[in-house]
Structure formats: structure tokens, C-alpha cells
């Protein structure tokens, strides 16, 4: 996952849960915090603060940590992936980024030969989410449910309306933008 961006990404109530999963994942590999820092590209200090539940980190930082640990966002947040053949109610889909009326919610997390994540995004009018580049091999699949999403990628701009989709490699900075007066909702699938 997923890509991400500014602090204030992760709601406070998820801090302790994420702290426990990062510590458990690191210990399962018999890694020190320094080992995890080297494998993830995240500073040892940030990992130490995260494990103590003291640091608000971006989605990109959490994604780097989950990739290094070889686990999905679902495992990082809940200790497990989504169950097969189970209805997942909205209250069990954690909101991982919020900015005013805009938000990103993790819908599903599934381990396949590739890791796959399904996100539900809502951007209020004027809302924007600037993303850092993802690790090599990560792809994004976007499907717009309502409104118009403007994707900015590699100096180009793509306007996607309800019912349209796009697939792209996300190793360059990109952003999701709502340049209209109406809300936009879209599904983001992250394959890594």
C-alpha cells in the first residue's frame, strides 16, 4: 500500500495495534530495530517511536515496513488478512488517512502470489492526496465510483469519471485530486 504522504495519516486509535504488529513482525524475523530500518529504509528512531505508539507516520512509511516484514496492511493493522467468503462491515474497515471530509479506508487485504489491497477513497471538493513513490514492482488499479478523479503522474494529468479505470506503476510521485465542486469516490487496488 499503499502509498502515502503526510503525517496525520493514521488515526490515533490504531497506533497501539500497529505498534504491537510491527514489534511482533520484527521479532518473528529475529530482527533488531536496526535490522528492520535497513530492510525498510525507515529510520531506526522512527521504528522505535512507532513501536512505542508515539509516532504518527504516513501510509508510505507503514507500507515500507509491511513490505520489509513480508506482511500485508491487513496483517499490520489487524494481525490477519481478510477472511475468505466473509462479509466485511464498514465499521471493520479502518480509516487510515483523513483530511477534512476526505478519507482513505482499507477495505480488504489479501495475500496472493502478489499482495493485493483494496482501498475505498473519498475526496471532498478541492481534496488532494500527494503520494510518495512506491517500491519497485507496485502497481495501482483505480476504479472511479462517482465524481471526477484527477490523477497526476509523471507530469501528465488524467481525468477519470465514474465508471472509468486506470492501471499504472507507482514508482514515481503521483497524486489523487478532486478539482471539482462535487465529492469523488474511487476504489484503489494496490498490487505488490
N, CA and C of each residue as an Amber inpcrd file, in Angstrom:
protein
   576
   0.7250000  -0.7850000   0.0000000   0.0000000   0.0000000   0.0000000
   0.4950000   0.5360000   0.0000000   0.4610000   0.8260000   0.5730000
  -0.0370000   1.7850000  -0.2210000   0.7710000   2.9800000   0.0320000
   0.5840000   3.8290000  -0.7560000   1.4100000   4.9640000  -0.8790000
   0.9330000   5.9620000   0.0900000   1.7900000   6.9010000   0.3540000
   1.2970000   7.8290000   1.2650000   2.1650000   8.9960000   1.5610000
   1.8480000   9.6370000   2.5850000   2.1410000  11.0020000   2.3670000
   2.3650000  11.7550000   3.6100000   1.4500000  12.4620000   4.0610000
   1.8000000  13.3200000   5.1540000   1.4830000  12.6370000   6.4530000
   2.1560000  13.0310000   7.5530000   1.7450000  12.5420000   8.8520000
   0.2830000  12.9180000   9.0450000  -0.3020000  12.4650000  10.1130000
  -1.7300000  12.5850000  10.3760000  -2.4520000  11.5830000   9.5160000
  -1.6900000  10.6780000   8.8960000  -2.3250000   9.6500000   8.0830000
  -3.0670000   8.6550000   8.9560000  -2.4750000   8.2390000  10.0600000
  -3.0170000   7.1280000  10.8360000  -3.7610000   7.6410000  12.0620000
  -5.0410000   7.2790000  12.2020000  -5.7890000   7.7140000  13.3750000
  -5.1710000   7.1820000  14.6670000  -5.2320000   7.9680000  15.7000000
  -4.6120000   7.6630000  16.9840000  -5.0180000   6.2880000  17.5130000
  -6.2830000   5.9100000  17.3060000  -6.7600000   4.6590000  17.8940000
  -6.0810000   3.4210000  17.2930000  -5.4480000   3.5700000  16.1370000
  -4.7720000   2.4210000  15.5230000  -3.3100000   2.3110000  15.9500000
  -2.7760000   3.3500000  16.5960000  -1.3430000   3.3630000  16.9460000
  -0.8970000   2.1320000  17.7220000  -1.6130000   1.8120000  18.8050000
  -1.1710000   0.7080000  19.6680000  -1.2310000  -0.6260000  18.9260000
  -2.2770000  -0.8140000  18.1370000  -2.4250000  -2.0430000  17.3630000
  -1.2630000  -2.1920000  16.3690000  -0.9510000  -1.1080000  15.6570000
   0.1370000  -1.1400000  14.6850000   1.4630000  -1.3560000  15.4020000
   1.6490000  -0.6900000  16.5450000   2.8860000  -0.8410000  17.3190000
   3.1100000  -2.3090000  17.6770000   2.0580000  -2.9820000  18.1390000
   2.1730000  -4.3960000  18.5180000   2.5200000  -5.2610000  17.3150000
   1.8920000  -5.0010000  16.1720000   2.1280000  -5.8270000  14.9830000
   3.5270000  -5.6180000  14.4150000   4.0200000  -4.3750000  14.4390000
   5.3800000  -4.1080000  13.9530000   6.3880000  -4.8350000  14.8390000
   6.2040000  -4.7200000  16.1480000   7.1100000  -5.3840000  17.0890000
   7.0530000  -6.9120000  16.9030000   5.8340000  -7.4640000  16.7900000
   5.6730000  -8.9110000  16.6210000   6.2850000  -9.3820000  15.2920000
   6.0610000  -8.6120000  14.2260000   6.6120000  -8.9890000  12.9200000
   8.1280000  -8.9520000  12.9080000   8.6830000  -7.9450000  13.5640000
  10.1400000  -7.8110000  13.6520000  10.7250000  -8.9540000  14.4830000
  10.1070000  -9.2480000  15.6110000  10.6070000 -10.3090000  16.4820000
  10.4710000 -11.6870000  15.8270000   9.4180000 -11.8690000  15.0070000
   9.2370000 -13.1470000  14.3080000  10.3920000 -13.4130000  13.3420000
  11.0110000 -12.3430000  12.8560000  12.1650000 -12.4810000  11.9590000
  13.4830000 -12.4230000  12.7250000  13.4070000 -12.3110000  14.0550000
  14.6030000 -12.1630000  14.9050000  15.4320000 -10.9490000  14.4780000
  14.7300000  -9.8700000  14.1210000  15.3820000  -8.6390000  13.7000000
  15.4210000  -7.6440000  14.8410000  16.5020000  -6.8900000  14.9050000
  16.5500000  -5.7170000  15.7800000  15.8140000  -4.5850000  15.0700000
  15.5990000  -3.4940000  15.7910000  15.0040000  -2.3300000  15.1430000
  15.9170000  -1.8340000  14.0210000  17.2280000  -1.9360000  14.2200000
  18.1770000  -1.5150000  13.1920000  18.0570000  -2.3960000  11.9430000
  17.8530000  -3.7110000  12.1400000  17.6600000  -4.6260000  11.0020000
  16.4290000  -4.2080000  10.1950000  15.3320000  -3.9250000  10.8990000
  14.1090000  -3.5100000  10.2070000  14.3410000  -2.1830000   9.4840000
  15.0750000  -1.2850000  10.1130000  15.3900000   0.0070000   9.4740000
  16.1410000  -0.2220000   8.1630000  17.1300000  -1.1110000   8.1880000
  17.9140000  -1.3750000   6.9750000  17.0710000  -2.0140000   5.8830000
  16.1820000  -2.9340000   6.2450000  15.3510000  -3.6130000   5.2470000
  14.2290000  -2.7340000   4.6980000  13.7670000  -1.7730000   5.5100000
  12.6060000  -0.9700000   5.1020000  12.9710000   0.4080000   4.5690000
  14.1660000   0.9070000   4.9200000  14.5110000   2.2660000   4.5440000
  13.8740000   3.3040000   5.4660000  13.2890000   2.8450000   6.5710000
  12.7040000   3.7380000   7.5710000  13.7110000   3.8600000   8.7090000
  13.8830000   5.0500000   9.2620000  14.9050000   5.2420000  10.2910000
  14.6330000   4.3940000  11.5360000  15.6920000   3.9840000  12.2100000
  15.5660000   3.1970000  13.4390000  14.7890000   3.9990000  14.4880000
  15.0500000   5.2910000  14.5390000  14.3580000   6.1560000  15.5060000
  12.8490000   6.1470000  15.2490000  12.4460000   6.2360000  13.9690000
  11.0210000   6.2090000  13.6200000  10.4080000   4.8670000  14.0180000
  11.1370000   3.7660000  13.7700000  10.6280000   2.4420000  14.1350000
  10.4800000   2.3300000  15.6550000  11.4690000   2.8160000  16.3970000
  11.3970000   2.7770000  17.8580000  10.1790000   3.5630000  18.3460000
   9.9720000   4.7550000  17.7960000   8.8230000   5.5790000  18.2020000
   7.5090000   4.8990000  17.8120000   7.4780000   4.3030000  16.6250000
   6.2820000   3.6110000  16.1570000   5.9450000   2.4390000  17.0820000
   6.9590000   1.6580000  17.4630000   6.7330000   0.5040000  18.3360000
   6.2660000   0.9280000  19.7290000   6.5680000   2.1560000  20.1130000
   6.1000000   2.6710000  21.4070000   4.7390000   3.3620000  21.2560000
   4.2140000   3.3840000  20.0350000   2.9200000   4.0110000  19.7910000
   2.9740000   5.5240000  19.8890000   4.1590000   6.0950000  19.6960000
   4.3380000   7.5380000  19.8970000   4.4360000   8.3280000  18.6040000
   4.5080000   7.6560000  17.4690000   4.7640000   8.3820000  16.2360000
   3.6180000   8.2400000  15.2580000   3.1350000   9.3620000  14.7550000
   2.1540000   9.3490000  13.6850000   2.9320000   9.2930000  12.3760000
   2.7460000   8.2520000  11.6160000   3.5260000   8.0600000  10.3980000
   2.6230000   8.0680000   9.1760000   3.2320000   8.2670000   8.0360000
   2.4860000   8.2750000   6.7860000   2.1630000   6.8460000   6.3580000
   1.2240000   6.7390000   5.4300000   0.8990000   5.4300000   4.8680000
   2.1100000   4.8480000   4.1520000   2.9080000   5.6980000   3.5140000
   4.0940000   5.2180000   2.7890000   5.0690000   4.5490000   3.7470000
   5.2620000   5.1390000   4.9280000   6.1740000   4.5610000   5.9130000
   5.6580000   3.2060000   6.3720000   4.3540000   3.1200000   6.6640000
   3.7820000   1.8390000   7.0840000   3.8930000   0.8040000   5.9680000
   3.7280000   1.2630000   4.7370000   3.8210000   0.3480000   3.6030000
   5.2390000  -0.2090000   3.4880000   6.2460000   0.6470000   3.6420000
   7.6430000   0.1880000   3.5840000   7.9150000  -0.8400000   4.6750000
   7.3710000  -0.5990000   5.8620000   7.5760000  -1.5310000   6.9760000
   6.8750000  -2.8560000   6.7000000   5.6350000  -2.8060000   6.2210000
   4.9170000  -4.0560000   5.9510000   5.6070000  -4.8460000   4.8370000
   6.1040000  -4.1500000   3.8050000   6.8290000  -4.8380000   2.7210000
   8.0850000  -5.5080000   3.2740000   8.8410000  -4.8030000   4.1240000
  10.0710000  -5.3610000   4.6860000   9.7720000  -6.5780000   5.5500000
   8.6550000  -6.5350000   6.2830000   8.2840000  -7.6560000   7.1510000
   7.6230000  -8.7930000   6.3700000   7.2690000  -8.5300000   5.1100000
   6.6260000  -9.5620000   4.2920000   5.1860000  -9.8090000   4.6960000
   4.5160000  -8.7620000   5.1940000   3.1180000  -8.8940000   5.5900000
   2.2830000  -7.8480000   4.8650000   0.9670000  -8.0580000   4.8520000
   0.0660000  -7.1130000   4.1990000  -0.3550000  -6.0270000   5.1870000
  -1.0000000  -4.9890000   4.6620000  -1.5520000  -3.9470000   5.5350000
  -2.5410000  -4.5570000   6.5200000  -3.3440000  -5.5130000   6.0560000
  -4.3160000  -6.1630000   6.9350000  -3.6380000  -6.8250000   8.1200000
  -2.5330000  -7.5200000   7.8570000  -1.7860000  -8.1520000   8.9470000
  -1.1830000  -7.0970000   9.8620000  -0.6890000  -6.0160000   9.2860000
  -0.0860000  -4.9520000  10.0790000  -1.1280000  -4.3100000  11.0080000
  -2.3470000  -4.1390000  10.5040000  -3.3820000  -3.4600000  11.2850000
  -4.1510000  -4.3860000  12.2120000  -4.4000000  -5.6130000  11.7440000
  -5.3170000  -6.4780000  12.4860000  -4.6990000  -7.8120000  12.8920000
  -3.4500000  -8.0520000  12.4900000  -2.8200000  -9.3160000  12.8200000
  -3.2200000 -10.4400000  11.8920000  -4.1180000 -10.1450000  10.9400000
  -4.5450000 -11.1720000   9.9820000  -5.0500000 -10.4930000   8.7200000
  -5.1260000 -11.2650000   7.6480000  -5.7230000 -10.7590000   6.4190000
  -7.2350000 -10.9530000   6.4830000  -7.9320000 -10.4120000   5.4890000
  -9.3790000 -10.5920000   5.4100000  -9.6980000 -12.0660000   5.2180000
 -10.7600000 -12.5220000   5.8850000 -11.1810000 -13.9200000   5.7360000
 -11.7860000 -14.1140000   4.3550000 -11.6190000 -15.3340000   3.8110000
 -12.2810000 -15.6130000   2.5390000 -13.7490000 -15.9080000   2.8360000
 -14.6010000 -15.5670000   1.8990000 -16.0420000 -15.7720000   1.9950000
 -16.6100000 -15.2360000   3.3030000 -16.3500000 -13.9540000   3.5460000
 -16.9110000 -13.3000000   4.7250000 -17.2900000 -11.8810000   4.3330000
 -18.4540000 -11.4510000   4.7860000 -18.8730000 -10.0780000   4.5460000
 -18.1550000  -9.1920000   5.5620000 -17.5380000  -8.1310000   5.0860000
 -16.8200000  -7.2180000   5.9690000 -17.6430000  -5.9520000   6.0940000
 -18.0480000  -5.6450000   7.3110000 -18.8620000  -4.4670000   7.5450000
 -17.9840000  -3.2190000   7.5940000 -18.5760000  -2.0960000   7.2050000
 -17.8130000  -0.8550000   7.0840000 -17.0880000  -0.4800000   8.3710000
 -17.6820000  -0.7450000   9.5350000 -17.0170000  -0.3640000  10.7790000
 -15.7370000  -1.1610000  11.0220000 -15.5350000  -2.2480000  10.2760000
 -14.3120000  -3.0420000  10.4010000 -13.3000000  -2.7160000   9.3110000
 -13.5660000  -1.6500000   8.5470000 -12.6570000  -1.1760000   7.5090000
 -11.9750000   0.0770000   8.0390000 -10.7250000  -0.0310000   8.5360000
 -10.1060000   1.1140000   9.1970000  -9.8120000   2.2770000   8.2570000
 -10.1080000   3.4780000   8.7430000  -9.7480000   4.7070000   8.0290000
  -8.3030000   5.0140000   8.3990000  -7.4290000   5.0630000   7.3910000
  -6.0020000   5.2550000   7.6280000  -5.5010000   6.6340000   7.2550000
  -6.3300000   7.4030000   6.5960000  -5.9440000   8.7730000   6.2580000
  -7.1990000   9.6140000   6.2610000  -7.0970000  10.7800000   6.8790000
  -8.2320000  11.6890000   6.9310000  -7.7100000  13.1080000   6.8030000
  -8.4200000  13.8980000   6.0090000  -8.0940000  15.3140000   5.8520000
  -9.4110000  16.0230000   5.5980000  -9.9490000  16.6890000   6.6090000
 -11.2600000  17.3110000   6.4630000 -12.2970000  16.2460000   6.1630000
 -13.0460000  16.4240000   5.0700000 -14.0690000  15.4540000   4.6750000
 -13.5180000  14.3300000   3.8020000 -12.2180000  14.3650000   3.4720000
 -11.5960000  13.3410000   2.6320000 -11.0530000  12.2180000   3.5110000
 -11.0540000  10.9830000   2.9870000 -10.5100000   9.8690000   3.7600000
 -10.1650000   8.6880000   2.8740000  -9.3330000   7.7810000   3.3940000
  -8.9960000   6.5180000   2.7220000  -9.2170000   5.3990000   3.7200000
  -9.9270000   4.3740000   3.2880000 -10.3140000   3.2580000   4.1360000
  -9.7930000   1.9570000   3.5110000  -9.1230000   1.1350000   4.3140000
  -8.6730000  -0.1760000   3.8330000  -9.8730000  -1.1110000   3.8470000
 -10.2700000  -1.6020000   2.6640000 -11.4540000  -2.4430000   2.5330000
 -11.0950000  -3.9090000   2.7410000 -10.1040000  -4.3950000   2.0110000
  -9.6820000  -5.7990000   2.0640000  -8.1630000  -5.8610000   2.0090000
  -7.6130000  -6.9130000   2.5700000  -6.1850000  -7.1770000   2.4330000
  -6.0380000  -8.6760000   2.2610000  -5.4190000  -9.0790000   1.1460000
  -5.3400000 -10.4920000   0.7950000  -3.9240000 -10.8230000   0.3660000
  -3.3830000 -11.9270000   0.8530000  -2.0650000 -12.3950000   0.4240000
  -2.2800000 -13.3610000  -0.7380000  -1.6800000 -13.0460000  -1.8740000
  -1.6960000 -13.9270000  -3.0360000  -0.2380000 -14.1250000  -3.4090000
   0.0190000 -14.6140000  -4.6130000   1.4190000 -14.6380000  -5.0350000
   1.9500000 -13.2160000  -4.9910000   1.0640000 -12.2800000  -5.2840000
   1.3310000 -10.8670000  -5.0480000   0.4650000 -10.4670000  -3.8630000
   0.8850000  -9.4630000  -3.1360000  -0.0110000  -8.8990000  -2.1250000
  -1.0060000  -8.0170000  -2.8620000  -2.2610000  -8.0410000  -2.4450000
  -3.2920000  -7.2250000  -3.0680000  -4.0870000  -6.5370000  -1.9650000
  -4.3290000  -5.2550000  -2.1550000  -5.1170000  -4.4810000  -1.2030000
  -6.2040000  -3.7410000  -1.9550000  -7.3660000  -3.6010000  -1.3240000
  -8.4720000  -2.8440000  -1.8830000  -8.7660000  -1.6930000  -0.9290000
  -8.7340000  -0.4690000  -1.4690000  -8.9820000   0.7450000  -0.6830000
 -10.1960000   1.4650000  -1.2340000 -10.9830000   2.0630000  -0.3530000
 -12.0830000   2.9310000  -0.7560000 -11.6830000   4.3570000  -0.3760000
 -11.6630000   5.2460000  -1.3620000 -11.2600000   6.6460000  -1.1550000
 -12.4470000   7.5660000  -1.3840000 -12.4980000   8.6310000  -0.6010000
 -13.4270000   9.7300000  -0.8360000 -12.6260000  11.0150000  -0.7460000
 -12.7450000  11.8520000  -1.7670000 -12.0970000  13.1650000  -1.7530000
 -13.1780000  14.2260000  -1.8570000 -13.1890000  15.1180000  -0.8850000
 -14.1260000  16.2400000  -0.8970000 -13.7210000  17.2110000  -2.0100000
 -14.6090000  18.1090000  -2.3970000 -14.2320000  19.1050000  -3.4000000
 -12.9390000  19.8170000  -2.9790000 -11.9880000  19.8880000  -3.8970000
 -10.6990000  20.5100000  -3.6130000  -9.7240000  19.5950000  -2.8860000
 -10.1620000  18.3860000  -2.5070000  -9.3090000  17.4550000  -1.7690000
  -8.1650000  16.9340000  -2.6330000  -7.0290000  16.6580000  -1.9830000
  -5.8500000  16.1940000  -2.7090000  -5.0390000  15.2790000  -1.8130000
  -4.4630000  14.2340000  -2.4140000  -3.6060000  13.3170000  -1.6750000
  -2.3220000  13.1010000  -2.4600000  -1.2130000  13.7350000  -2.0300000
   0.0760000  13.5650000  -2.7170000   0.7670000  12.2980000  -2.2360000
   1.1480000  11.4270000  -3.1600000   1.7410000  10.1300000  -2.8050000
   3.2320000  10.0910000  -3.1080000   3.9630000   9.4710000  -2.2110000
   5.3770000   9.2130000  -2.4530000   5.4760000   8.0080000  -3.3760000
   6.6000000   7.8560000  -4.0870000   6.7580000   6.6760000  -4.9410000
   6.7060000   5.3910000  -4.1180000   6.1150000   4.3570000  -4.7050000
   6.0760000   3.0370000  -4.0840000   7.3360000   2.2600000  -4.4410000
   7.6110000   1.1860000  -3.6920000   8.7580000   0.3380000  -4.0340000
   8.5990000  -0.2690000  -5.4380000   9.6960000  -0.6890000  -5.9960000
   9.7120000  -1.3000000  -7.3350000   8.7110000  -2.4470000  -7.3990000
   7.9700000  -2.5280000  -8.4990000   7.0510000  -3.6380000  -8.7150000
   5.6310000  -3.4020000  -8.2440000   5.3440000  -2.2600000  -7.6250000
   3.9960000  -1.9850000  -7.1410000   3.1770000  -1.3390000  -8.2510000
   1.9490000  -1.8220000  -8.4040000   1.0260000  -1.2650000  -9.3900000
  -0.2420000  -0.8150000  -8.6930000  -0.8770000   0.1920000  -9.2680000
  -2.1470000   0.7060000  -8.7580000  -3.2060000   0.4790000  -9.8340000
  -4.3830000   0.0440000  -9.4140000  -5.5450000  -0.0770000 -10.2890000
  -6.6430000   0.7670000  -9.6570000  -7.1320000   1.7350000 -10.3870000
  -8.1230000   2.6770000  -9.8680000  -9.4270000   2.5060000 -10.6370000
 -10.5470000   2.5040000  -9.8970000 -11.8740000   2.4730000 -10.4990000
 -12.7060000   3.5650000  -9.8300000 -13.2040000   4.5240000 -10.6230000
 -13.9530000   5.6530000 -10.0800000 -15.4260000   5.2750000  -9.9420000
 -15.9420000   5.4510000  -8.7160000 -17.3370000   5.1270000  -8.4210000
 -18.2600000   6.2990000  -8.7000000 -17.8270000   7.5170000  -8.3210000
 -18.6510000   8.7040000  -8.5430000 -17.7520000   9.9360000  -8.5900000
 -18.2290000  10.9560000  -9.2820000 -17.4560000  12.1810000  -9.4090000
 -16.3460000  12.0500000 -10.4390000 -15.3990000  12.9960000 -10.4090000
 -14.2750000  13.0160000 -11.3430000 -12.9730000  13.0580000 -10.5570000
 -12.1400000  12.0790000 -10.7790000 -10.8270000  11.9980000 -10.1340000
  -9.7760000  12.4990000 -11.1100000  -8.9040000  13.3830000 -10.6440000
  -7.7680000  13.8150000 -11.4420000  -6.5260000  13.1400000 -10.8690000
  -5.9000000  12.2900000 -11.6720000  -4.6580000  11.6130000 -11.2980000
  -3.5130000  12.3690000 -11.9540000  -2.5670000  12.8210000 -11.1380000
  -1.3670000  13.4700000 -11.6770000  -0.2160000  12.5020000 -11.4980000
   0.4780000  12.1980000 -12.6200000   1.5360000  11.1950000 -12.6290000
   2.5480000  11.5380000 -13.7170000   3.8170000  11.6200000 -13.3420000
   4.8900000  11.8670000 -14.3090000   4.6330000  13.0910000 -15.1860000
   4.1210000  14.1520000 -14.5880000   3.8930000  15.3790000 -15.3520000
   2.6350000  15.3650000 -16.1960000   1.9410000  14.2320000 -16.2350000
   0.6900000  14.1390000 -17.0000000  -0.4940000  14.1930000 -16.0380000
  -1.6480000  14.5140000 -16.5810000  -2.8650000  14.6090000 -15.7850000
  -3.9400000  13.7660000 -16.4600000  -4.5990000  12.9160000 -15.6870000
  -5.6340000  12.0300000 -16.2060000  -6.9390000  12.3310000 -15.4810000
  -7.9860000  12.6420000 -16.2440000  -9.3090000  12.9140000 -15.6690000
 -10.1330000  11.6400000 -15.8270000 -10.5460000  11.0610000 -14.6960000
 -11.3370000   9.8310000 -14.7320000 -12.7090000  10.0990000 -14.1350000
 -13.7520000   9.7790000 -14.8890000 -15.1120000   9.9660000 -14.3990000
 -15.6870000   8.6300000 -13.9590000 -16.8460000   8.6740000 -13.3120000
 -17.4910000   7.4610000 -12.7820000 -17.5460000   6.3770000 -13.8560000
 -17.1210000   5.1790000 -13.4750000 -17.1280000   4.0470000 -14.3960000
 -15.8320000   3.8620000 -15.1550000 -14.8960000   4.8180000 -15.0550000
 -13.6120000   4.6960000 -15.7420000 -12.5540000   4.1540000 -14.7890000
 -11.5550000   3.5120000 -15.3760000 -10.4900000   2.8940000 -14.5850000
  -9.1430000   3.1890000 -15.2150000  -8.0820000   3.0220000 -14.4170000
  -6.7150000   3.2070000 -14.9140000  -5.7980000   2.2770000 -14.1410000
  -4.7490000   1.8210000 -14.8140000  -3.7250000   0.9860000 -14.1900000
  -2.3880000   1.6660000 -14.4290000  -1.5510000   1.7540000 -13.3730000
  -0.2490000   2.3830000 -13.5520000   0.7540000   1.8550000 -12.5420000
   2.0280000   1.8980000 -12.9190000   3.1170000   1.5960000 -11.9980000
   3.3450000   2.8440000 -11.1560000   3.5240000   2.6580000  -9.8500000
   3.5470000   3.8080000  -8.9410000   4.9340000   4.0630000  -8.3450000
   5.9710000   3.9230000  -9.1770000   7.3260000   4.1850000  -8.7020000
   7.7330000   5.6570000  -8.8260000   6.8260000   6.4830000  -9.3200000
   7.0500000   7.9290000  -9.4080000   6.0490000   8.6150000  -8.4910000
   6.3620000   9.8350000  -8.0500000   5.3650000  10.5570000  -7.2460000
   4.0740000  10.7310000  -8.0520000   2.9490000  10.6210000  -7.3720000
   1.6610000  10.8280000  -8.0330000   0.7210000  11.4310000  -7.0120000
  -0.4330000  11.9090000  -7.4770000  -1.4100000  12.4500000  -6.5390000
  -2.8160000  12.2020000  -7.0400000  -3.7230000  12.0310000  -6.0720000
  -5.1510000  11.9400000  -6.3360000  -5.7290000  13.3130000  -6.0130000
  -6.5380000  13.8580000  -6.9200000  -7.0500000  15.2080000  -6.7480000
  -8.5170000  15.2780000  -7.1400000  -9.2720000  16.0790000  -6.3970000
 -10.6420000  16.3930000  -6.7750000 -10.6770000  17.8720000  -7.1130000
 -10.6890000  18.1660000  -8.3990000 -10.6570000  19.5530000  -8.8730000
 -12.0640000  20.0840000  -9.1590000 -13.0830000  19.3710000  -8.6720000
 -14.4720000  19.7470000  -8.9640000 -15.1760000  20.2450000  -7.7100000
 -16.4500000  20.5950000  -7.8800000 -17.2770000  21.0710000  -6.7660000
 -18.0930000  19.9490000  -6.1380000 -17.9000000  18.7130000  -6.6090000
 -18.6500000  17.5640000  -6.0810000 -17.6760000  16.5390000  -5.5200000
 -18.1040000  15.7530000  -4.5250000 -17.2200000  14.7120000  -3.9730000
 -16.8680000  13.6810000  -5.0460000 -15.7360000  13.0130000  -4.8500000
 -15.3460000  11.9050000  -5.7220000 -15.0910000  10.6890000  -4.8230000
 -15.5310000   9.5320000  -5.3040000 -15.2770000   8.2740000  -4.5870000
 -14.6580000   7.2930000  -5.5880000 -13.6390000   6.5790000  -5.1430000
 -12.9980000   5.5980000  -6.0340000 -12.4260000   4.4450000  -5.2440000
 -12.2480000   3.3420000  -5.9510000 -11.6170000   2.1500000  -5.3880000
 -10.1800000   2.1160000  -5.9040000  -9.2440000   1.9010000  -4.9950000
  -7.8390000   1.7530000  -5.3540000  -7.4260000   0.3240000  -4.9980000
  -6.8760000  -0.3860000  -5.9700000  -6.3060000  -1.7060000  -5.7310000
  -4.7890000  -1.5510000  -5.8260000  -4.0760000  -2.0400000  -4.8380000
  -2.6250000  -1.9650000  -4.8200000  -2.0830000  -3.3770000  -4.9460000
  -1.2780000  -3.6170000  -5.9700000  -0.6660000  -4.9320000  -6.1950000
   0.8280000  -4.8080000  -6.0030000   1.3970000  -5.6560000  -5.1690000
   2.8510000  -5.5840000  -4.9350000   3.4450000  -6.9740000  -4.8790000
